[in-house]
Coordinates of C-alpha atoms in Angstrom, one line a residue:
Chain B
M1 CA 18.4 9.6 5.2
L2 CA 18.5 9.5 1.4
D3 CA 15.9 11.3 -0.7
I4 CA 12.8 9.2 -0.6
S5 CA 12.2 8.8 -4.3
V6 CA 15.9 8.0 -5.0
A7 CA 15.9 5.4 -2.2
Y8 CA 12.6 3.8 -3.5
S9 CA 14.1 2.9 -6.8
R10 CA 17.7 2.4 -5.8
F11 CA 16.9 0.0 -3.0
R12 CA 13.9 -1.8 -4.5
F13 CA 16.0 -5.0 -4.5
I14 CA 16.0 -5.1 -0.7
G15 CA 12.3 -6.0 -0.6
Q16 CA 12.8 -8.7 -3.2
E17 CA 15.8 -10.2 -1.5
F18 CA 13.8 -10.1 1.8
L19 CA 11.0 -12.2 0.2
T20 CA 13.5 -14.6 -1.3
W21 CA 15.2 -15.0 2.1
L22 CA 11.8 -15.5 3.7
W23 CA 10.9 -18.3 1.3
Y24 CA 14.2 -20.0 2.1
L25 CA 13.5 -19.5 5.8
I26 CA 10.0 -21.0 5.6
A27 CA 11.1 -23.9 3.3
T28 CA 13.9 -24.9 5.8
G29 CA 11.8 -24.2 8.9
E30 CA 14.5 -21.8 10.2
Y31 CA 11.9 -19.0 10.6
T32 CA 10.9 -20.5 14.0
D33 CA 14.2 -19.2 15.4
I34 CA 13.1 -15.6 14.8
L35 CA 9.6 -15.6 16.2
D36 CA 8.5 -15.3 19.9
K37 CA 9.4 -18.6 21.5
D38 CA 6.3 -18.7 23.6
A39 CA 3.9 -18.0 20.7
N40 CA 2.4 -20.9 18.8
I41 CA 3.0 -19.6 15.3
S42 CA 3.4 -21.4 12.0
V43 CA 4.1 -19.8 8.7
S44 CA 3.7 -21.3 5.2
I45 CA 3.8 -20.1 1.6
G46 CA 0.3 -19.2 0.4
D47 CA -1.3 -19.7 -3.0
R48 CA 0.6 -17.1 -5.0
M49 CA 4.2 -16.2 -5.8
V50 CA 5.6 -13.8 -8.4
L51 CA 9.3 -13.9 -9.3
E52 CA 11.0 -11.2 -11.3
N53 CA 14.2 -11.6 -13.2
R54 CA 16.1 -8.4 -14.1
H55 CA 19.3 -10.3 -15.0
S56 CA 17.9 -11.5 -18.4
E57 CA 17.8 -9.2 -21.4
D58 CA 14.2 -8.3 -20.8
I59 CA 12.5 -8.2 -17.5
E60 CA 10.8 -11.6 -16.9
F61 CA 7.9 -12.3 -14.5
I62 CA 7.1 -15.8 -13.4
T63 CA 3.7 -16.2 -11.6
I64 CA 2.9 -19.4 -9.7
K65 CA -0.7 -19.8 -8.5
G66 CA -2.7 -22.4 -6.7
N67 CA -3.1 -23.9 -3.3
R68 CA -0.9 -26.9 -4.0
A69 CA 1.3 -25.3 -6.6
D70 CA 4.6 -26.9 -7.2
L71 CA 7.2 -24.2 -6.4
K72 CA 9.9 -26.0 -8.5
E73 CA 9.5 -23.5 -11.3
G74 CA 10.2 -20.8 -8.8
V75 CA 13.4 -22.5 -7.7
V76 CA 14.5 -22.8 -11.4
A77 CA 13.8 -19.1 -11.8
L78 CA 16.0 -18.4 -8.7
T79 CA 18.9 -20.3 -10.3
K80 CA 18.6 -18.0 -13.3
G81 CA 18.9 -14.9 -11.1
A82 CA 15.2 -14.1 -10.4
L83 CA 14.0 -12.8 -7.0
V84 CA 10.7 -13.1 -5.3
A85 CA 8.6 -10.0 -6.1
E86 CA 5.4 -11.0 -4.4
L87 CA 4.7 -13.6 -1.8
S88 CA 1.5 -14.9 -0.3
L89 CA 1.8 -16.0 3.3
E90 CA -0.4 -18.1 5.6
I91 CA 0.2 -17.6 9.2
L92 CA -1.4 -19.6 12.0
V93 CA -1.3 -18.1 15.5
D94 CA -2.8 -20.5 18.0
D95 CA -4.6 -22.1 15.0
Q96 CA -6.1 -18.8 14.0
P97 CA -5.4 -18.0 10.3
W98 CA -4.0 -14.8 8.7
K99 CA -3.5 -14.6 5.0
F100 CA -1.9 -11.8 2.9
T101 CA 0.4 -11.0 0.0
L102 CA 3.5 -9.0 0.5
K103 CA 5.0 -7.0 -2.3
G104 CA 8.7 -6.7 -2.3
E105 CA 9.0 -3.4 -4.0
S106 CA 6.8 -1.5 -1.5
L107 CA 6.2 -4.0 1.4
G108 CA 2.6 -3.1 0.9
M109 CA 0.1 -5.8 2.1
T110 CA -2.8 -6.8 -0.1
N111 CA -5.6 -9.3 0.3
L112 CA -5.0 -9.2 4.1
K113 CA -7.5 -11.6 5.7
T114 CA -7.6 -11.9 9.5
P115 CA -9.4 -14.5 11.6
A116 CA -13.2 -13.9 11.3
T117 CA -14.7 -11.3 13.6
G118 CA -18.4 -10.6 14.3
R119 CA -20.0 -7.8 12.3
P120 CA -21.1 -4.8 14.4
E121 CA -24.9 -4.9 14.9
T122 CA -25.4 -1.3 16.1
A123 CA -23.5 1.9 15.9
D124 CA -22.3 1.4 19.5
D125 CA -20.6 -1.9 18.4
I126 CA -18.4 -0.1 15.8
E127 CA -15.7 1.0 18.2
G128 CA -15.2 -2.5 19.6
A129 CA -15.2 -4.0 16.2
V130 CA -12.6 -1.6 14.9
L131 CA -10.3 -2.1 17.9
E132 CA -10.6 -5.9 17.6
K133 CA -9.7 -5.7 13.8
V134 CA -6.9 -3.3 14.4
H135 CA -5.4 -5.7 17.0
L136 CA -5.6 -8.5 14.4
Y137 CA -3.9 -6.4 11.8
E138 CA -1.2 -5.5 14.3
T139 CA -0.5 -9.2 14.7
A140 CA 0.3 -9.6 11.0
F141 CA 2.4 -6.4 11.0
H142 CA 4.3 -7.5 14.1
I143 CA 5.2 -10.9 12.6
T144 CA 6.3 -9.4 9.3
E145 CA 8.3 -6.7 11.1
Q146 CA 10.1 -9.4 13.2
F147 CA 11.1 -11.1 10.0
Y148 CA 12.2 -7.9 8.3
H149 CA 14.2 -6.7 11.3
T150 CA 16.1 -10.0 11.4
F151 CA 16.6 -9.8 7.6
I152 CA 18.0 -6.3 7.6
K153 CA 20.3 -7.1 10.6
Q154 CA 21.7 -10.0 8.6
R155 CA 21.7 -8.2 5.3
I156 CA 23.9 -5.3 6.5
G157 CA 26.1 -7.6 8.7
D158 CA 29.3 -9.5 7.7
D159 CA 27.5 -12.9 7.8
W160 CA 25.4 -12.1 4.7
D161 CA 28.2 -12.7 2.1
N162 CA 30.1 -15.2 4.2
Q163 CA 27.3 -17.5 5.3
I164 CA 23.7 -16.6 4.6
K165 CA 24.0 -16.0 0.9
K166 CA 25.9 -19.3 0.5
K167 CA 23.3 -21.2 2.5
I168 CA 20.5 -19.8 0.3
K169 CA 22.4 -20.7 -2.9
T170 CA 23.0 -24.2 -1.6
W171 CA 19.3 -24.6 -0.8
I172 CA 18.5 -23.4 -4.4
K173 CA 21.0 -25.9 -5.9
T174 CA 19.6 -28.8 -3.9
H175 CA 16.0 -28.1 -4.7
Q176 CA 16.1 -27.3 -8.5
Chain L
M1 CA -11.8 -2.5 1.2
G2 CA -11.6 -0.8 4.6
I3 CA -10.7 -1.7 8.1
L4 CA -13.8 -3.9 8.7
S5 CA -13.6 -5.6 5.3
S6 CA -13.0 -9.3 5.1
S7 CA -10.0 -8.6 2.9
A8 CA -7.9 -5.4 3.1
S9 CA -5.0 -3.7 1.4
V10 CA -2.7 -1.6 3.6
V11 CA 0.2 0.8 3.1
R12 CA 2.0 1.8 6.3
Y13 CA 3.4 5.2 7.0
R14 CA 5.6 7.0 9.5
V15 CA 4.3 10.4 10.6
K16 CA 7.3 12.8 10.5
G17 CA 7.2 15.7 13.0
K18 CA 5.4 16.4 16.2
I19 CA 1.8 17.3 16.2
K20 CA 0.8 20.6 17.9
E21 CA -0.8 20.2 21.3
P22 CA -3.6 20.0 22.4
L23 CA -3.7 16.9 20.1
L24 CA -7.4 16.5 19.7
N25 CA -8.0 20.2 18.9
T26 CA -5.3 20.1 16.2
I27 CA -6.7 16.9 14.7
T28 CA -10.3 18.2 14.8
Q29 CA -9.2 21.5 13.1
G30 CA -7.2 19.7 10.5
L31 CA -10.0 17.3 9.6
N32 CA -12.6 20.1 9.5
K33 CA -10.3 22.4 7.4
H34 CA -10.1 19.8 4.7
R35 CA -13.3 17.8 5.0
I36 CA -15.0 16.6 1.9
H37 CA -17.4 19.0 0.2
E38 CA -20.2 17.8 -2.1
I39 CA -19.9 18.5 -5.9
D40 CA -23.1 17.0 -7.1
N41 CA -24.7 20.3 -8.0
N42 CA -21.7 22.1 -9.5
S43 CA -19.4 21.6 -12.4
E44 CA -16.4 20.3 -10.5
D45 CA -15.5 16.9 -11.7
K46 CA -13.4 15.7 -8.7
T47 CA -13.0 16.5 -5.0
C48 CA -11.2 14.9 -2.2
G49 CA -11.3 15.4 1.6
W50 CA -11.6 13.8 5.0
T51 CA -14.8 12.2 6.2
S52 CA -16.0 10.4 9.2
F53 CA -15.3 6.6 9.4
K54 CA -18.6 5.9 11.1
N55 CA -20.6 7.8 8.5
P56 CA -18.6 8.5 5.4
Y57 CA -21.5 10.4 3.7
L58 CA -21.7 12.9 6.5
A59 CA -18.3 14.5 7.3
D60 CA -19.0 15.2 11.0
F61 CA -16.1 15.2 13.4
S62 CA -17.9 16.7 16.4
G63 CA -17.6 15.1 19.8
S64 CA -14.2 13.6 18.9
S65 CA -16.1 10.9 17.0
F66 CA -12.8 10.0 15.3
V67 CA -11.2 8.8 18.6
F68 CA -11.0 5.1 19.0
D69 CA -8.6 5.3 22.0
P70 CA -5.6 5.1 21.5
Y71 CA -6.2 5.3 17.7
I72 CA -7.5 8.1 15.5
V73 CA -9.7 6.7 12.8
F74 CA -11.2 8.6 9.9
S75 CA -11.4 8.2 6.1
L76 CA -10.3 9.8 2.9
R77 CA -13.1 10.3 0.4
I78 CA -12.4 10.9 -3.2
D79 CA -15.5 11.8 -5.3
K80 CA -15.2 11.7 -9.0
K81 CA -17.7 12.3 -11.8
S82 CA -17.2 10.1 -14.7
I83 CA -19.2 10.9 -17.8
P84 CA -19.3 8.0 -20.4
S85 CA -17.5 9.1 -23.5
K86 CA -20.3 7.7 -25.7
T87 CA -22.8 10.0 -23.9
I88 CA -20.6 13.0 -24.7
Q89 CA -20.2 11.9 -28.3
K90 CA -24.0 11.4 -28.7
Q91 CA -24.8 14.9 -27.4
Y92 CA -21.9 16.4 -29.4
V93 CA -23.1 14.9 -32.7
A94 CA -26.7 16.0 -32.0
E95 CA -25.5 19.6 -31.2
I96 CA -23.5 19.9 -34.4
A97 CA -26.4 18.6 -36.4
R98 CA -28.7 21.2 -34.7
R99 CA -26.3 24.0 -35.5
F100 CA -26.0 23.0 -39.1
A101 CA -29.8 22.8 -39.4
N102 CA -30.4 26.1 -37.7
K103 CA -27.7 28.3 -39.3
D104 CA -27.5 26.6 -42.6
Q105 CA -23.8 26.3 -41.8
S106 CA -21.7 23.5 -43.2
Y107 CA -18.4 24.1 -41.4
L108 CA -17.3 24.4 -37.8
S109 CA -13.8 25.5 -36.8
R110 CA -11.7 23.4 -34.4
Y111 CA -12.2 26.1 -31.8
E112 CA -16.0 25.9 -32.2
K113 CA -16.0 22.1 -31.9
K114 CA -13.9 22.2 -28.7
E115 CA -16.2 24.9 -27.3
I116 CA -19.3 22.7 -28.0
K117 CA -17.6 19.7 -26.3
D118 CA -16.6 21.7 -23.3
Q119 CA -20.1 23.0 -22.9
I120 CA -21.6 19.5 -23.1
I121 CA -19.1 18.2 -20.5
A122 CA -19.9 21.1 -18.2
S123 CA -23.6 20.6 -18.6
L124 CA -23.5 16.9 -18.0
G125 CA -21.1 17.4 -15.1
M126 CA -23.8 19.5 -13.3
R127 CA -26.3 16.7 -13.7
I128 CA -24.2 13.5 -13.1
P129 CA -23.6 12.7 -9.4
A130 CA -20.1 12.0 -8.3
T131 CA -19.0 8.5 -7.3
P132 CA -17.5 8.3 -3.9
N133 CA -14.5 6.2 -3.0
I134 CA -13.6 5.8 0.6
Y135 CA -10.3 4.8 2.1
D136 CA -9.8 4.3 5.8
V137 CA -7.0 5.8 7.9
V138 CA -5.8 4.5 11.3
W139 CA -3.4 6.8 13.0
L140 CA -1.6 6.0 16.3
P141 CA 0.0 9.4 17.3
E142 CA 1.9 8.0 20.3
N143 CA 4.2 6.0 18.1
S144 CA 3.9 8.1 14.9
N145 CA 2.4 5.2 12.8
L146 CA -0.4 5.5 10.3
W147 CA -2.1 2.8 8.2
F148 CA -3.8 3.7 4.9
F149 CA -6.2 1.2 3.6
S150 CA -5.4 1.2 -0.1
T151 CA -2.4 0.4 -2.2
L152 CA -3.7 2.5 -5.1
K153 CA -1.0 5.0 -6.2
S154 CA -3.4 7.9 -6.8
A155 CA -5.2 7.4 -3.4
N156 CA -1.8 7.2 -1.6
E157 CA -0.7 10.4 -3.3
E158 CA -3.9 12.2 -2.2
V159 CA -3.6 11.1 1.4
E160 CA 0.1 12.2 1.6
S161 CA -0.7 15.6 0.2
L162 CA -3.9 16.2 2.2
F163 CA -2.3 15.0 5.5
L164 CA 0.5 17.6 5.0
K165 CA -2.0 20.4 4.3
S166 CA -4.2 19.4 7.2
F167 CA -1.7 18.8 10.0
S168 CA 1.6 20.2 8.8
L169 CA 3.1 16.8 9.2
S170 CA 4.7 14.7 6.4
L171 CA 3.8 11.0 5.8
I172 CA 6.9 8.9 5.0
R173 CA 5.8 5.7 3.2
L174 CA 7.3 2.6 4.8
F175 CA 8.9 0.8 1.8
P176 CA 11.9 -1.5 2.2
Y177 CA 14.5 1.3 2.6
T178 CA 12.5 3.6 5.0
Q179 CA 11.2 0.7 7.0
A180 CA 14.8 -0.4 7.7
Y181 CA 15.9 3.2 8.4
Y182 CA 13.2 3.8 11.0
M183 CA 13.5 0.4 12.7
E184 CA 14.5 0.6 16.3
G185 CA 17.8 -0.8 17.5
F186 CA 20.0 0.2 14.5
S187 CA 23.2 2.2 15.1
D188 CA 24.4 5.0 12.9
R189 CA 27.0 2.6 11.5
E190 CA 24.3 0.1 10.6
K191 CA 22.3 2.8 8.9
D192 CA 25.4 3.8 6.8
G193 CA 25.7 0.1 5.9
L194 CA 22.1 0.2 4.6
N195 CA 23.0 3.2 2.4
N196 CA 25.9 1.2 0.9
L197 CA 24.1 -2.0 0.1
S198 CA 24.2 -3.4 -3.4
A199 CA 22.1 -6.2 -4.9
S200 CA 22.9 -9.8 -4.2
N201 CA 22.8 -12.4 -6.9
F202 CA 21.5 -15.9 -6.0
S203 CA 21.9 -17.2 -9.5
T204 CA 23.5 -20.6 -9.5
S205 CA 23.6 -21.2 -13.3
Q206 CA 26.8 -20.6 -15.2
K207 CA 26.7 -17.8 -17.8
K208 CA 27.6 -18.8 -21.3

C-alpha cells in the first residue's frame, strides 16, 4: 500500500469521481441494480451538492442548495470538467429515512440522520439505545459501501473507459 | 454530536494490527493509562484523554462499562481553556500602569512586557475552567473497524495519536484510496490497478 499521506492527495479525485458516478446512477435509476434485490430501498439526491472544478485556471466551487433545487447548474459545471465534491443523499429503507452528506475527498459522513429512535429514560436504557443507533448507522454505511465497492470494481476494470465513462458523458450532454 | 445525537458526523477507520489478548484487559489498561485528567486547578491550558461514554465527566472504566457487546464504546475528551484576549489585554494594561505608578518607571523592555503577559496568562489559566469537548468512539475489534464521531481535523489527529499510544495499534483512516484498498474481494492485480489510476475527465465542452 502507498504511503497514506501521499495516497490521500494523489487519489483525492477517486472520491469525487465516485460521487459524480453516483449522481448519474441515481438520476438514471441504475443504482437499483447494485443494491440488495430483496430490500425495499430508494435513493435520491438530498438538499445540497457541491461541485469542484480544478480544470479551470482557479479552483471553482459551485454549491447548489435547497430541497427542490434545480440541478441543471450542476450538469453545466460537469460539462466544464467539474466533479461532485459533496453530495447529500436521502435513502429510504422500508419507508424509513436516512439523510447524510458524503464528502468526496475523505468519504467522511456529515449531518447523518437516521430514523428516529426513543431517547433512553434511565441509565439501563443506554446500552439498548446505543446498539439500536449503531445498527441504524451500519445500514447507511453498508449501502454506501455497496455503491463504493461497485464503483471501484468498475473504475479499475476495462469497462470504465470503454463504456461507463461514455455513458456518463452522454447523460451529461443530454441533460445540460 | 455523538452516537445518540439526532445528527452525527462520522469518520471511519481500520484498526491495523492485532490487539493483545486478553482483549478486555488490554482495552481496560489502555483506556486507564490515557484517561483524561482534570486541569481546572493547574496552569495547563489543554489536555486530552479517554473517558467513559456513559458518564464523560467521570472517566471510570471499571466493570467493563465500555463493553456494548460486540462493540467497545468510549469517548475522547479534549479539555481546553480559552482566555478571552480582551481579558488578557485589560489585565496587561492595568499591570503596566501599576508598575509605572509604583516604580516611577516610564519604560519597559520587550522582555519585561512578555514576562508580564505570560504571568497574566498563567494566573488566569489557574482560575478559568477548561471547556470539555467530547467525541464518541465505536470500535468493533472482531472486524477491525472503528468509527469516530467527528470530522474535525484536530480531533481526528488526537484520536489517531492517543489510540496508538494506548493500544499500540494504528488507525488507518478510510478515505477513498484506503477504503478501496481494504475492501474484500479485490485481487492483487486489482490493487495494482488502483495504484495506477489517473483522473477521468467528464468534460463535454470543446476547449478553445
